[in-house]
Amino acid sequence: MNDQYTFDDPRTRYPAIDPPEQQQGGTGLQSEMDPVPDLGESTYRGTGRLQGRKALVVGGDSGIGGATAIAFAREGADVAISYLGPEESDAQHVLEQIEAAGVTGVGIQGDLTDGGFPEQLVERARTALGGLDALAIIAGKQVTSKDLTQLPDEQFVETFETNVFALLRIVKAAVPHLPPGSTIVTTASLETWQASPERIDYASTKGAINTLSKGIAQQLAEKGIRVNTVAPGPTWTALQVSGGIPADEIPEYGQDGPLGRAAQPAELAPAYVFFTSAESSYVVGATLSVNGGVPTP
Ligand code: NAD
Ligand code: MG
């Protein structure tokens, strides 16, 4: 079986997908996508790098968060995932994978824009896992809106609530409980530096996340807590088929980059594992682009 250590051509290691046009409501169900994204279910091989760790993966039901949750479990961590109610079936798929790895899996449902939920999420994860020493904050909202005069104020607010404010609230609630050695990984985007004119609200949240993470990283390094950021490029996930990009862009999604294809979520998970594992002990406040070769600062 090929795994993430198998020598391979990055252009063809995962298929250059050519998906049909498709759109879903809400945040979308990954299980209904064509093709279904690859979370590394049949490929990710753990080597004990997160043995005994207790991790909360925010937005761990699908896509990059789902792949990260599975990888963390296979590396030996107990894992809590958070998700929105309508994504219950996607969450169950990831929880099955976590439990199959022989560790504890906990699902926590709730809306990050609901007052008090980010703080409750930390508390519930901590109680269920018997502690917490790793956060991977991956949930995100992305809705295309071509004309800023038509961009609803509510969307602008909700995108910032979900992507930026919830992140800070989760970190604030967690920090008093995180022992030295703990890690926090946040999620920016290629759009941190290349704002799409169709997603000015989303792109600006990603710039905010990147800057916020670098500031927090310096504060928390003094407590022995390391904060780093992953900046994904085009990745085949439910985000894209639930209003994230225009439907007519889906068939050629990701094909204009140097590798000529979109990423699968399985290709993002190793970056989160690296930042969470002690092997990155001297890496603090870094941003790792996983975008198929588009230059970033
Ligand atoms: P995804 O849809 O599979 O995951 C996003 C998750 O965010 C959802 O599953 C949902 O559980 C969660 N979420 C959204 N709104 C929420 C809310 N109000 N309350 C609670 N949870 C909520 O898509 P993905 O692409 O894996 O997204 C993961 C992260 O990767 C996001 O931060 C996204 O911005 C980032 N990213 C994705 C791409 C890409 O091309 N897919 C590129 C760059 C960055
Ligand atoms: Mg989802």
XYZ file of C-alpha atoms and ligand atoms in Angstrom:
342
model
C 0.000 0.000 0.000
C 1.292 3.477 -0.836
C 1.480 5.779 2.184
C 2.789 9.287 2.752
C 6.369 7.937 2.812
C 6.206 6.271 -0.618
C 8.501 7.838 -3.248
C 6.239 9.160 -5.978
C 5.700 11.842 -8.650
C 3.760 14.707 -6.961
C 1.987 15.531 -10.238
C 0.342 12.139 -10.456
C 0.464 10.843 -6.890
C -3.188 11.864 -6.549
C -5.458 11.977 -9.595
C -6.000 15.299 -11.406
C -9.723 15.325 -10.673
C -12.191 16.655 -13.217
C -15.325 16.924 -11.094
C -18.779 17.645 -12.511
C -20.409 20.971 -11.586
C -22.076 20.545 -8.189
C -23.470 22.721 -5.404
C -24.707 21.946 -1.907
C -26.450 24.110 0.677
C -25.115 24.955 4.146
C -21.551 23.884 4.820
C -22.026 20.827 2.594
C -21.627 17.116 3.153
C -18.354 15.624 2.039
C -19.971 12.188 1.552
C -22.159 13.658 -1.206
C -19.291 15.117 -3.209
C -18.232 13.685 -6.567
C -15.512 12.481 -6.200
C -15.438 12.062 -2.401
C -12.276 13.758 -1.018
C -9.422 11.542 0.160
C -8.769 11.953 3.897
C -5.983 9.375 3.852
C -8.256 6.632 5.150
C -6.427 3.960 3.194
C -2.983 5.587 3.126
C -1.951 7.553 6.225
C 0.584 5.593 8.281
C 1.339 6.800 11.802
C 4.724 6.356 13.449
C 3.837 7.275 17.038
C 4.717 10.951 16.767
C 1.740 12.111 18.897
C 1.664 9.219 21.357
C -0.366 10.111 24.454
C -1.319 13.592 23.205
C -4.822 15.003 23.677
C -5.990 16.998 20.684
C -8.973 19.110 19.703
C -9.463 19.447 15.951
C -11.923 22.288 15.325
C -13.797 21.493 12.099
C -12.645 17.881 12.159
C -15.631 16.314 10.406
C -14.449 16.750 6.834
C -11.781 18.018 4.475
C -8.471 19.189 5.891
C -9.748 18.908 9.472
C -11.016 15.372 8.883
C -7.700 14.275 7.389
C -5.835 15.909 10.290
C -8.024 14.202 12.891
C -7.389 10.799 11.299
C -3.643 11.445 11.073
C -3.462 12.624 14.709
C -5.248 9.447 15.832
C -2.926 7.208 13.817
C 0.029 9.048 15.384
C -1.313 8.007 18.792
C -3.329 11.031 20.015
C -6.781 10.964 21.577
C -8.850 13.286 19.401
C -11.968 15.415 19.877
C -13.517 16.878 16.721
C -16.037 19.698 16.463
C -18.600 20.069 13.685
C -21.943 21.616 12.766
C -25.159 19.621 13.363
C -25.984 18.845 9.698
C -22.515 17.292 9.282
C -23.215 14.489 11.766
C -22.724 11.718 9.186
C -19.375 13.128 8.011
C -18.308 13.444 11.663
C -19.277 9.815 12.329
C -17.075 8.676 9.436
C -14.054 10.454 10.941
C -14.861 9.231 14.471
C -14.951 5.646 13.174
C -11.494 6.148 11.694
C -10.197 7.646 14.960
C -11.536 4.761 17.034
C -10.188 2.204 14.561
C -6.739 3.601 15.370
C -7.220 2.384 18.968
C -7.447 5.831 20.599
C -10.331 7.827 22.072
C -12.528 9.786 19.653
C -15.030 12.417 20.825
C -17.508 14.336 18.666
C -18.680 17.777 19.792
C -21.427 19.443 17.803
C -22.035 23.193 17.825
C -21.928 26.466 15.931
C -18.794 28.575 16.418
C -20.837 31.734 15.859
C -23.127 30.917 18.808
C -22.245 32.999 21.845
C -20.318 30.931 24.373
C -19.799 27.851 22.176
C -16.054 28.336 21.523
C -15.407 28.414 25.293
C -17.770 25.445 25.895
C -16.022 23.506 23.151
C -12.671 23.770 24.915
C -14.214 22.764 28.230
C -16.059 19.781 26.766
C -12.989 18.537 24.889
C -10.816 18.909 27.964
C -13.283 17.026 30.158
C -13.911 14.247 27.635
C -10.217 13.692 26.888
C -9.009 14.176 30.481
C -6.812 17.103 29.422
C -5.772 19.033 26.345
C -2.333 19.725 24.852
C -2.964 20.203 21.121
C -5.316 22.461 19.206
C -5.739 22.346 15.435
C -8.118 25.153 14.464
C -9.244 24.310 10.952
C -12.966 25.238 10.707
C -13.684 27.990 8.237
C -16.384 29.802 6.303
C -15.898 30.784 2.653
C -18.691 32.176 0.508
C -18.095 33.714 -2.912
C -19.643 37.131 -3.475
C -18.575 38.891 -6.671
C -19.725 42.457 -6.011
C -18.902 44.188 -2.735
C -22.037 46.319 -3.000
C -24.006 43.041 -2.853
C -21.965 41.495 -0.036
C -24.417 41.144 2.856
C -23.231 42.654 6.103
C -24.300 39.441 7.872
C -21.980 37.367 5.675
C -19.045 39.654 6.380
C -19.716 39.433 10.121
C -20.282 35.641 10.094
C -17.093 35.017 8.135
C -15.083 37.008 10.672
C -16.985 35.410 13.593
C -16.236 31.887 12.335
C -12.700 32.308 11.048
C -11.165 34.910 13.370
C -13.184 35.641 16.528
C -13.928 31.976 17.289
C -10.223 31.192 16.884
C -9.221 33.817 19.445
C -12.010 32.745 21.830
C -10.898 29.108 21.625
C -7.266 30.023 22.247
C -8.197 32.324 25.165
C -10.285 29.580 26.779
C -7.622 26.915 26.248
C -4.430 28.699 27.246
C -4.931 28.582 31.047
C -5.174 24.778 30.771
C -2.430 24.018 28.238
C 0.735 22.549 29.755
C 4.186 23.528 28.426
C 4.868 21.506 25.275
C 1.372 22.118 23.965
C 0.823 23.215 20.385
C -1.686 25.304 18.479
C -1.950 25.106 14.695
C -4.127 27.610 12.843
C -5.252 27.639 9.231
C -4.602 30.481 6.817
C -4.725 30.165 3.015
C -3.001 31.080 -0.204
C -5.546 33.914 -0.125
C -3.646 35.393 2.826
C -1.382 36.938 0.152
C -3.517 36.596 -2.986
C -6.927 38.020 -2.149
C -9.498 36.768 -4.630
C -11.700 39.661 -5.798
C -14.622 37.245 -5.343
C -13.860 36.572 -1.686
C -12.704 39.825 -0.077
C -14.261 38.936 3.286
C -12.793 35.419 3.379
C -9.349 36.513 2.147
C -9.130 39.241 4.762
C -9.974 36.761 7.552
C -7.095 34.617 6.358
C -4.716 37.587 6.479
C -5.979 38.279 9.990
C -5.447 34.651 11.058
C -1.877 34.636 9.793
C -0.987 37.887 11.572
C -2.906 36.992 14.736
C -1.115 33.637 14.913
C 2.306 35.267 14.664
C 1.458 37.645 17.502
C -0.005 34.909 19.701
C 3.000 32.685 18.956
C 5.387 35.214 20.509
C 3.235 35.589 23.643
C 2.743 31.876 24.166
C 6.325 30.820 23.441
C 7.134 32.233 26.885
C 4.750 29.614 28.340
C 6.285 26.785 26.293
C 3.316 26.663 23.927
C 4.135 26.694 20.213
C 1.804 28.311 17.668
C 2.174 27.812 13.911
C 0.022 28.139 10.799
C -0.698 26.019 7.735
C -1.603 27.917 4.539
C -3.346 25.507 2.155
C -3.779 26.106 -1.561
C -6.662 24.712 -3.628
C -7.847 21.552 -1.899
C -10.820 19.409 -2.907
C -13.269 19.805 0.005
C -16.903 20.555 0.841
C -15.970 24.212 1.306
C -15.675 24.603 -2.457
C -18.956 22.908 -3.410
C -21.070 24.778 -0.840
C -20.692 28.300 -2.242
C -16.927 28.651 -1.730
C -16.261 29.035 -5.441
C -18.631 29.600 -8.395
C -20.110 26.293 -9.630
C -18.674 26.717 -13.144
C -15.119 26.849 -11.736
C -15.436 23.427 -10.077
C -14.534 21.203 -13.063
C -11.103 22.866 -13.446
C -10.522 23.595 -9.789
C -6.822 23.786 -8.903
C -5.591 22.920 -12.392
C -3.859 26.272 -13.011
C -1.149 25.793 -10.338
C 2.380 24.472 -11.007
C 1.419 20.877 -10.140
C -1.647 21.094 -12.377
C -4.089 19.649 -9.864
C -5.915 20.429 -6.625
C -4.674 18.860 -3.383
C -6.509 16.134 -1.535
C -7.054 16.780 2.205
C -4.722 13.837 2.924
C -1.842 15.950 1.576
C -2.437 18.700 4.155
C -2.553 16.536 7.275
C 1.240 15.939 7.512
C 1.822 19.695 7.934
C -0.474 19.742 10.993
C 1.241 16.630 12.357
C 4.670 18.252 11.940
C 3.679 21.430 13.817
C 1.989 19.386 16.578
C 4.775 16.875 17.069
C 7.846 17.610 19.209
C 10.013 17.205 16.086
C 9.148 20.852 15.300
C 10.240 21.986 18.788
C 12.183 25.027 17.485
C 9.499 26.075 14.980
C 7.415 28.925 16.389
C 5.253 31.470 14.577
C 5.899 29.883 11.183
C 3.549 29.631 8.229
C 3.888 26.564 6.037
C 2.387 26.895 2.556
C 1.012 23.630 1.181
C -0.222 24.940 -2.124
C 1.337 23.009 -4.979
C 4.019 25.543 -5.813
C 2.531 29.049 -5.864
C 5.190 31.421 -4.435
C 4.253 33.043 -1.117
C 6.258 35.397 1.129
P -14.576 21.717 5.001
O -15.878 22.282 4.615
O -14.413 20.250 4.833
O -14.224 22.102 6.492
C -14.609 23.303 7.082
C -15.349 22.972 8.359
O -15.593 24.195 9.068
C -16.721 22.358 8.171
O -16.665 20.963 8.099
C -17.476 22.812 9.403
O -17.536 21.788 10.364
C -16.629 23.939 9.957
N -17.449 25.130 10.151
C -17.775 26.075 9.243
N -18.566 27.002 9.819
C -18.735 26.625 11.109
C -19.453 27.162 12.207
N -20.161 28.305 12.110
N -19.427 26.498 13.387
C -18.726 25.350 13.505
N -18.020 24.796 12.504
C -18.038 25.429 11.322
O -13.482 22.515 4.144
P -11.872 22.605 4.207
O -11.476 23.124 2.880
O -11.268 21.369 4.708
O -11.657 23.796 5.237
C -10.760 23.718 6.311
C -9.946 25.000 6.412
O -9.044 25.058 5.327
C -10.728 26.305 6.397
O -10.237 27.171 7.399
C -10.419 26.873 5.035
O -10.465 28.279 5.019
C -9.004 26.370 4.844
N -8.566 26.373 3.456
C -9.145 25.550 2.556
C -8.710 25.598 1.244
C -9.353 24.717 0.202
O -9.055 24.894 -0.969
N -10.189 23.777 0.553
C -7.706 26.468 0.851
C -7.134 27.294 1.804
C -7.567 27.232 3.115
Mg -17.802 19.539 7.033
